[in-house]
mmCIF file of C-alpha atoms in Angstrom:
data_model
loop_
_atom_site.group_PDB
_atom_site.id
_atom_site.type_symbol
_atom_site.label_atom_id
_atom_site.label_comp_id
_atom_site.label_asym_id
_atom_site.label_seq_id
_atom_site.Cartn_x
_atom_site.Cartn_y
_atom_site.Cartn_z
ATOM 1 C CA UNK A 1 -12.856 23.031 0.239
ATOM 2 C CA UNK A 2 -13.979 23.753 -3.332
ATOM 3 C CA UNK A 3 -10.417 23.401 -4.636
ATOM 4 C CA UNK A 4 -9.982 20.055 -2.859
ATOM 5 C CA UNK A 5 -13.351 18.903 -4.143
ATOM 6 C CA UNK A 6 -12.409 19.761 -7.728
ATOM 7 C CA UNK A 7 -9.016 18.037 -7.398
ATOM 8 C CA UNK A 8 -10.568 14.848 -6.090
ATOM 9 C CA UNK A 9 -13.237 14.903 -8.768
ATOM 10 C CA UNK A 10 -10.566 15.217 -11.444
ATOM 11 C CA UNK A 11 -8.571 12.377 -9.866
ATOM 12 C CA UNK A 12 -11.594 10.071 -9.966
ATOM 13 C CA UNK A 13 -13.740 11.310 -12.861
ATOM 14 C CA UNK A 14 -16.030 8.280 -12.703
ATOM 15 C CA UNK A 15 -17.029 9.006 -9.087
ATOM 16 C CA UNK A 16 -19.379 11.714 -7.780
ATOM 17 C CA UNK A 17 -17.579 14.399 -5.780
ATOM 18 C CA UNK A 18 -19.131 13.362 -2.444
ATOM 19 C CA UNK A 19 -18.133 9.736 -3.012
ATOM 20 C CA UNK A 20 -14.598 10.790 -3.971
ATOM 21 C CA UNK A 21 -14.316 12.806 -0.753
ATOM 22 C CA UNK A 22 -15.558 9.848 1.274
ATOM 23 C CA UNK A 23 -13.071 7.600 -0.488
ATOM 24 C CA UNK A 24 -10.182 9.934 0.251
ATOM 25 C CA UNK A 25 -11.166 9.963 3.924
ATOM 26 C CA UNK A 26 -11.482 6.168 4.053
ATOM 27 C CA UNK A 27 -8.116 5.587 2.383
ATOM 28 C CA UNK A 28 -6.370 7.888 4.869
ATOM 29 C CA UNK A 29 -7.245 5.475 7.717
ATOM 30 C CA UNK A 30 -5.044 2.456 8.394
ATOM 31 C CA UNK A 31 -6.617 -0.511 6.575
ATOM 32 C CA UNK A 32 -8.657 -2.871 8.734
ATOM 33 C CA UNK A 33 -11.763 -5.079 8.395
ATOM 34 C CA UNK A 34 -13.861 -1.989 9.176
ATOM 35 C CA UNK A 35 -12.297 0.092 6.391
ATOM 36 C CA UNK A 36 -11.796 -2.486 3.640
ATOM 37 C CA UNK A 37 -13.510 -5.628 2.416
ATOM 38 C CA UNK A 38 -11.635 -8.686 1.188
ATOM 39 C CA UNK A 39 -13.098 -10.093 -2.018
ATOM 40 C CA UNK A 40 -12.137 -13.444 -3.516
ATOM 41 C CA UNK A 41 -12.764 -14.004 -7.219
ATOM 42 C CA UNK A 42 -12.387 -17.629 -8.390
ATOM 43 C CA UNK A 43 -9.998 -18.252 -11.261
ATOM 44 C CA UNK A 44 -11.188 -21.311 -13.146
ATOM 45 C CA UNK A 45 -9.228 -23.702 -15.310
ATOM 46 C CA UNK A 46 -9.798 -23.693 -19.069
ATOM 47 C CA UNK A 47 -6.666 -25.563 -20.144
ATOM 48 C CA UNK A 48 -4.381 -25.051 -17.149
ATOM 49 C CA UNK A 49 -3.965 -27.404 -14.210
ATOM 50 C CA UNK A 50 -7.057 -27.997 -12.095
ATOM 51 C CA UNK A 51 -6.440 -26.309 -8.763
ATOM 52 C CA UNK A 52 -8.257 -23.966 -6.365
ATOM 53 C CA UNK A 53 -7.106 -20.412 -7.034
ATOM 54 C CA UNK A 54 -8.496 -16.985 -6.306
ATOM 55 C CA UNK A 55 -7.778 -13.346 -7.005
ATOM 56 C CA UNK A 56 -7.911 -11.346 -3.771
ATOM 57 C CA UNK A 57 -9.082 -7.741 -3.970
ATOM 58 C CA UNK A 58 -9.763 -4.973 -1.492
ATOM 59 C CA UNK A 59 -12.750 -2.745 -1.893
ATOM 60 C CA UNK A 60 -13.568 0.252 0.264
ATOM 61 C CA UNK A 61 -17.042 0.826 1.742
ATOM 62 C CA UNK A 62 -18.303 4.414 1.442
ATOM 63 C CA UNK A 63 -21.354 5.999 3.040
ATOM 64 C CA UNK A 64 -22.924 5.964 6.487
ATOM 65 C CA UNK A 65 -23.638 2.242 6.267
ATOM 66 C CA UNK A 66 -20.967 1.312 3.741
ATOM 67 C CA UNK A 67 -23.603 0.976 1.056
ATOM 68 C CA UNK A 68 -21.283 2.086 -1.776
ATOM 69 C CA UNK A 69 -18.348 -0.232 -2.505
ATOM 70 C CA UNK A 70 -15.368 1.196 -4.383
ATOM 71 C CA UNK A 71 -13.182 -1.345 -6.166
ATOM 72 C CA UNK A 72 -9.417 -1.246 -6.448
ATOM 73 C CA UNK A 73 -9.405 0.034 -10.017
ATOM 74 C CA UNK A 74 -11.355 3.063 -8.825
ATOM 75 C CA UNK A 75 -9.390 3.839 -5.675
ATOM 76 C CA UNK A 76 -5.862 2.992 -6.782
ATOM 77 C CA UNK A 77 -4.954 6.337 -8.361
ATOM 78 C CA UNK A 78 -6.221 8.271 -5.366
ATOM 79 C CA UNK A 79 -4.322 5.941 -3.046
ATOM 80 C CA UNK A 80 -1.154 6.724 -5.016
ATOM 81 C CA UNK A 81 -1.771 10.460 -4.655
ATOM 82 C CA UNK A 82 -2.106 10.342 -0.886
ATOM 83 C CA UNK A 83 0.700 7.803 -0.461
ATOM 84 C CA UNK A 84 -1.169 4.864 1.074
ATOM 85 C CA UNK A 85 -0.769 2.161 -1.566
ATOM 86 C CA UNK A 86 2.004 0.394 0.344
ATOM 87 C CA UNK A 87 -0.092 0.100 3.526
ATOM 88 C CA UNK A 88 -3.064 -1.235 1.566
ATOM 89 C CA UNK A 89 -0.885 -3.689 -0.335
ATOM 90 C CA UNK A 90 0.717 -4.957 2.880
ATOM 91 C CA UNK A 91 -2.727 -5.464 4.373
ATOM 92 C CA UNK A 92 -3.899 -7.463 1.355
ATOM 93 C CA UNK A 93 -0.765 -9.619 1.178
ATOM 94 C CA UNK A 94 -0.792 -10.395 4.897
ATOM 95 C CA UNK A 95 -4.413 -11.533 4.686
ATOM 96 C CA UNK A 96 -3.593 -13.630 1.631
ATOM 97 C CA UNK A 97 -0.795 -15.360 3.561
ATOM 98 C CA UNK A 98 -3.148 -15.972 6.506
ATOM 99 C CA UNK A 99 -5.723 -17.473 4.151
ATOM 100 C CA UNK A 100 -3.131 -19.755 2.551
ATOM 101 C CA UNK A 101 -1.870 -20.864 5.958
ATOM 102 C CA UNK A 102 -5.401 -21.669 7.164
ATOM 103 C CA UNK A 103 -6.690 -23.282 3.985
ATOM 104 C CA UNK A 104 -3.900 -25.154 2.274
ATOM 105 C CA UNK A 105 -4.476 -28.453 4.120
ATOM 106 C CA UNK A 106 -8.053 -28.623 2.872
ATOM 107 C CA UNK A 107 -7.283 -27.089 -0.539
ATOM 108 C CA UNK A 108 -4.259 -28.782 -2.047
ATOM 109 C CA UNK A 109 -2.479 -26.584 -4.569
ATOM 110 C CA UNK A 110 -4.271 -23.402 -3.442
ATOM 111 C CA UNK A 111 -3.002 -20.247 -5.151
ATOM 112 C CA UNK A 112 -4.023 -16.718 -4.224
ATOM 113 C CA UNK A 113 -3.311 -13.847 -6.588
ATOM 114 C CA UNK A 114 -2.926 -10.419 -4.956
ATOM 115 C CA UNK A 115 -2.943 -7.236 -7.012
ATOM 116 C CA UNK A 116 -0.413 -4.709 -5.717
ATOM 117 C CA UNK A 117 1.067 -1.495 -7.037
ATOM 118 C CA UNK A 118 4.350 -1.956 -8.908
ATOM 119 C CA UNK A 119 5.869 0.686 -6.623
ATOM 120 C CA UNK A 120 5.111 -1.533 -3.605
ATOM 121 C CA UNK A 121 7.123 -4.362 -5.099
ATOM 122 C CA UNK A 122 10.009 -1.910 -5.480
ATOM 123 C CA UNK A 123 9.641 -0.838 -1.825
ATOM 124 C CA UNK A 124 12.137 -2.652 0.481
ATOM 125 C CA UNK A 125 9.740 -2.186 3.420
ATOM 126 C CA UNK A 126 6.934 -3.952 1.604
ATOM 127 C CA UNK A 127 9.227 -6.788 0.559
ATOM 128 C CA UNK A 128 10.457 -7.188 4.139
ATOM 129 C CA UNK A 129 6.854 -7.495 5.338
ATOM 130 C CA UNK A 130 6.189 -10.121 2.686
ATOM 131 C CA UNK A 131 9.316 -12.204 3.213
ATOM 132 C CA UNK A 132 9.170 -12.113 7.025
ATOM 133 C CA UNK A 133 5.485 -13.024 6.856
ATOM 134 C CA UNK A 134 6.274 -16.129 4.816
ATOM 135 C CA UNK A 135 8.855 -17.216 7.395
ATOM 136 C CA UNK A 136 6.529 -16.547 10.349
ATOM 137 C CA UNK A 137 3.805 -18.659 8.765
ATOM 138 C CA UNK A 138 6.219 -21.406 7.628
ATOM 139 C CA UNK A 139 5.148 -20.973 3.995
ATOM 140 C CA UNK A 140 8.127 -22.416 2.130
ATOM 141 C CA UNK A 141 6.055 -23.025 -1.009
ATOM 142 C CA UNK A 142 3.333 -20.449 -0.472
ATOM 143 C CA UNK A 143 1.138 -20.539 -3.557
ATOM 144 C CA UNK A 144 1.176 -16.735 -3.482
ATOM 145 C CA UNK A 145 1.108 -14.722 -6.713
ATOM 146 C CA UNK A 146 1.899 -11.004 -6.766
ATOM 147 C CA UNK A 147 0.163 -9.181 -9.616
ATOM 148 C CA UNK A 148 1.361 -5.850 -10.962
ATOM 149 C CA UNK A 149 0.162 -3.776 -13.883
ATOM 150 C CA UNK A 150 2.308 -4.388 -16.974
ATOM 151 C CA UNK A 151 2.456 -0.715 -17.957
ATOM 152 C CA UNK A 152 3.432 0.314 -14.410
ATOM 153 C CA UNK A 153 6.128 -2.367 -14.373
ATOM 154 C CA UNK A 154 7.631 -0.791 -17.491
ATOM 155 C CA UNK A 155 7.821 2.557 -15.668
ATOM 156 C CA UNK A 156 9.795 1.182 -12.693
ATOM 157 C CA UNK A 157 11.502 -1.756 -14.389
ATOM 158 C CA UNK A 158 15.006 -0.915 -13.134
ATOM 159 C CA UNK A 159 13.779 -0.858 -9.529
ATOM 160 C CA UNK A 160 12.182 -4.303 -9.656
ATOM 161 C CA UNK A 161 15.148 -6.568 -10.430
ATOM 162 C CA UNK A 162 16.254 -7.102 -6.807
ATOM 163 C CA UNK A 163 12.707 -7.733 -5.619
ATOM 164 C CA UNK A 164 12.178 -10.208 -8.440
ATOM 165 C CA UNK A 165 15.193 -12.233 -7.302
ATOM 166 C CA UNK A 166 13.811 -12.254 -3.751
ATOM 167 C CA UNK A 167 10.456 -13.510 -4.977
ATOM 168 C CA UNK A 168 12.091 -16.330 -6.900
ATOM 169 C CA UNK A 169 14.045 -17.447 -3.822
ATOM 170 C CA UNK A 170 10.848 -17.350 -1.748
ATOM 171 C CA UNK A 171 8.925 -19.236 -4.476
ATOM 172 C CA UNK A 172 6.427 -16.402 -4.807
ATOM 173 C CA UNK A 173 5.121 -16.124 -8.368
ATOM 174 C CA UNK A 174 4.832 -12.928 -10.398
ATOM 175 C CA UNK A 175 1.960 -12.000 -12.694
ATOM 176 C CA UNK A 176 1.747 -9.075 -15.106
ATOM 177 C CA UNK A 177 -1.817 -7.815 -15.469
ATOM 178 C CA UNK A 178 -3.389 -5.878 -18.328
ATOM 179 C CA UNK A 179 -0.862 -7.160 -20.823
ATOM 180 C CA UNK A 180 -1.603 -6.132 -24.400
ATOM 181 C CA UNK A 181 -3.109 -8.798 -26.656
ATOM 182 C CA UNK A 182 -0.546 -7.891 -29.316
ATOM 183 C CA UNK A 183 2.308 -8.591 -26.853
ATOM 184 C CA UNK A 184 3.722 -5.072 -26.991
ATOM 185 C CA UNK A 185 6.095 -4.149 -24.194
ATOM 186 C CA UNK A 186 7.744 -7.549 -24.166
ATOM 187 C CA UNK A 187 11.141 -6.281 -23.006
ATOM 188 C CA UNK A 188 10.111 -5.994 -19.364
ATOM 189 C CA UNK A 189 8.489 -9.430 -19.565
ATOM 190 C CA UNK A 190 11.735 -10.930 -20.841
ATOM 191 C CA UNK A 191 13.669 -9.058 -18.150
ATOM 192 C CA UNK A 192 11.545 -9.978 -15.115
ATOM 193 C CA UNK A 193 10.182 -13.320 -16.404
ATOM 194 C CA UNK A 194 6.722 -13.357 -14.809
ATOM 195 C CA UNK A 195 5.285 -16.846 -14.569
ATOM 196 C CA UNK A 196 1.776 -15.615 -15.388
ATOM 197 C CA UNK A 197 0.399 -13.069 -17.861
ATOM 198 C CA UNK A 198 -3.130 -11.669 -17.535
ATOM 199 C CA UNK A 199 -5.076 -10.064 -20.376
ATOM 200 C CA UNK A 200 -8.505 -8.441 -20.274
ATOM 201 C CA UNK A 201 -10.997 -10.786 -21.893
ATOM 202 C CA UNK A 202 -12.476 -8.007 -24.044
ATOM 203 C CA UNK A 203 -9.198 -7.513 -25.897
ATOM 204 C CA UNK A 204 -8.896 -11.220 -26.630
ATOM 205 C CA UNK A 205 -12.521 -11.543 -27.699
ATOM 206 C CA UNK A 206 -12.152 -8.677 -30.182
ATOM 207 C CA UNK A 207 -9.388 -10.353 -32.180
ATOM 208 C CA UNK A 208 -10.218 -12.230 -35.396
ATOM 209 C CA UNK A 209 -6.992 -14.210 -35.547
ATOM 210 C CA UNK A 210 -5.273 -15.778 -32.519
ATOM 211 C CA UNK A 211 -3.680 -12.840 -30.685
ATOM 212 C CA UNK A 212 0.096 -12.582 -30.524
ATOM 213 C CA UNK A 213 0.113 -12.843 -26.729
ATOM 214 C CA UNK A 214 -0.840 -16.526 -26.957
ATOM 215 C CA UNK A 215 2.321 -17.557 -28.782
ATOM 216 C CA UNK A 216 4.387 -15.048 -26.812
ATOM 217 C CA UNK A 217 3.282 -16.597 -23.517
ATOM 218 C CA UNK A 218 3.827 -20.179 -24.740
ATOM 219 C CA UNK A 219 7.348 -19.406 -25.924
ATOM 220 C CA UNK A 220 8.218 -18.133 -22.450
ATOM 221 C CA UNK A 221 6.480 -20.878 -20.514
ATOM 222 C CA UNK A 222 4.043 -18.415 -18.966
ATOM 223 C CA UNK A 223 0.462 -19.231 -18.025
ATOM 224 C CA UNK A 224 -2.213 -16.998 -19.551
ATOM 225 C CA UNK A 225 -5.192 -15.707 -17.553
ATOM 226 C CA UNK A 226 -8.161 -13.826 -19.009
ATOM 227 C CA UNK A 227 -9.736 -11.276 -16.660
ATOM 228 C CA UNK A 228 -13.269 -9.853 -16.622
ATOM 229 C CA UNK A 229 -15.034 -12.547 -18.656
ATOM 230 C CA UNK A 230 -18.550 -11.130 -19.126
ATOM 231 C CA UNK A 231 -20.518 -14.138 -20.397
ATOM 232 C CA UNK A 232 -20.479 -17.781 -21.465
ATOM 233 C CA UNK A 233 -19.927 -16.977 -25.152
ATOM 234 C CA UNK A 234 -16.726 -15.120 -24.353
ATOM 235 C CA UNK A 235 -15.651 -18.008 -22.144
ATOM 236 C CA UNK A 236 -16.174 -20.408 -25.048
ATOM 237 C CA UNK A 237 -14.133 -18.140 -27.330
ATOM 238 C CA UNK A 238 -11.263 -18.044 -24.824
ATOM 239 C CA UNK A 239 -11.386 -21.801 -24.404
ATOM 240 C CA UNK A 240 -11.109 -22.225 -28.191
ATOM 241 C CA UNK A 241 -8.091 -19.909 -28.227
ATOM 242 C CA UNK A 242 -6.343 -22.076 -25.642
ATOM 243 C CA UNK A 243 -6.281 -19.641 -22.714
ATOM 244 C CA UNK A 244 -5.195 -21.378 -19.499
ATOM 245 C CA UNK A 245 -7.433 -19.708 -16.906
ATOM 246 C CA UNK A 246 -10.341 -17.300 -16.717
ATOM 247 C CA UNK A 247 -11.895 -14.958 -14.181
ATOM 248 C CA UNK A 248 -15.264 -13.207 -14.319
ATOM 249 C CA UNK A 249 -17.146 -11.028 -11.841
ATOM 250 C CA UNK A 250 -18.358 -13.713 -9.453
ATOM 251 C CA UNK A 251 -17.124 -13.324 -5.856
ATOM 252 C CA UNK A 252 -16.990 -16.238 -3.438
ATOM 253 C CA UNK A 253 -15.142 -17.424 -0.349
ATOM 254 C CA UNK A 254 -12.236 -19.848 -0.920
ATOM 255 C CA UNK A 255 -13.327 -23.478 -0.889
ATOM 256 C CA UNK A 256 -12.253 -26.727 -2.513
ATOM 257 C CA UNK A 257 -14.957 -26.862 -5.204
ATOM 258 C CA UNK A 258 -15.454 -23.938 -7.582
ATOM 259 C CA UNK A 259 -18.884 -23.193 -9.024
ATOM 260 C CA UNK A 260 -18.621 -20.509 -11.650
ATOM 261 C CA UNK A 261 -21.804 -18.711 -12.651
ATOM 262 C CA UNK A 262 -22.320 -17.263 -16.127
ATOM 263 C CA UNK A 263 -26.048 -16.701 -16.200
ATOM 264 C CA UNK A 264 -27.724 -20.028 -16.965
ATOM 265 C CA UNK A 265 -24.433 -21.850 -17.417
ATOM 266 C CA UNK A 266 -22.323 -23.394 -14.662
ATOM 267 C CA UNK A 267 -18.606 -24.043 -15.133
#
């Protein structure tokens, strides 16, 4: 028990040992509404086309009453270690497709971004679930965006080419997240041609001159999204830089009109 406790603590250094143990137990169960919450974060237009779009996340409730919520960034590495990322990613993508099917008539142009592990995209079983799900729901132009970590994509680049071709045929878009503001690691971007690049807002805000990723994205016809916008001043800075879309910490159910709250300012 002590050895397992230490291992889990080392795997999730930002979590207390008892929370890490609860997380490991929760992740070992097949994902369901009782074991994972669906969160929708609005992505608002700065310079890109006006359209309803959301980033779907799973978080895991921990504790007797689910009072502690563990976000994907915290549970992802543990999920990799116990081999359940594919099941969680399938669960998230299937719910995203259901949401698109139910909502697209009332929300024209709806897009839902779903963060998955790069290894899931390389998994033929995951891709079969995705592609068959699109057919079953008659989603010929789904408005679905798969998001994978840029650095992880570089690690499995050779395994992603076939899946990328399948996504293009199914009209599913690809987004690279956590792309460097200085546009390093561009080879895999040129190889897989993601339609969307996402950069953490803090890295863009810290630059004095326009960051290289802006021109890099424009040259490749890619949209640029800034994640984790903390306040209205940062939003104004990103708008001045010409970023297409932005996402903060606000969570809300999908609906036609987006109200975006940055303290006293509404966008």
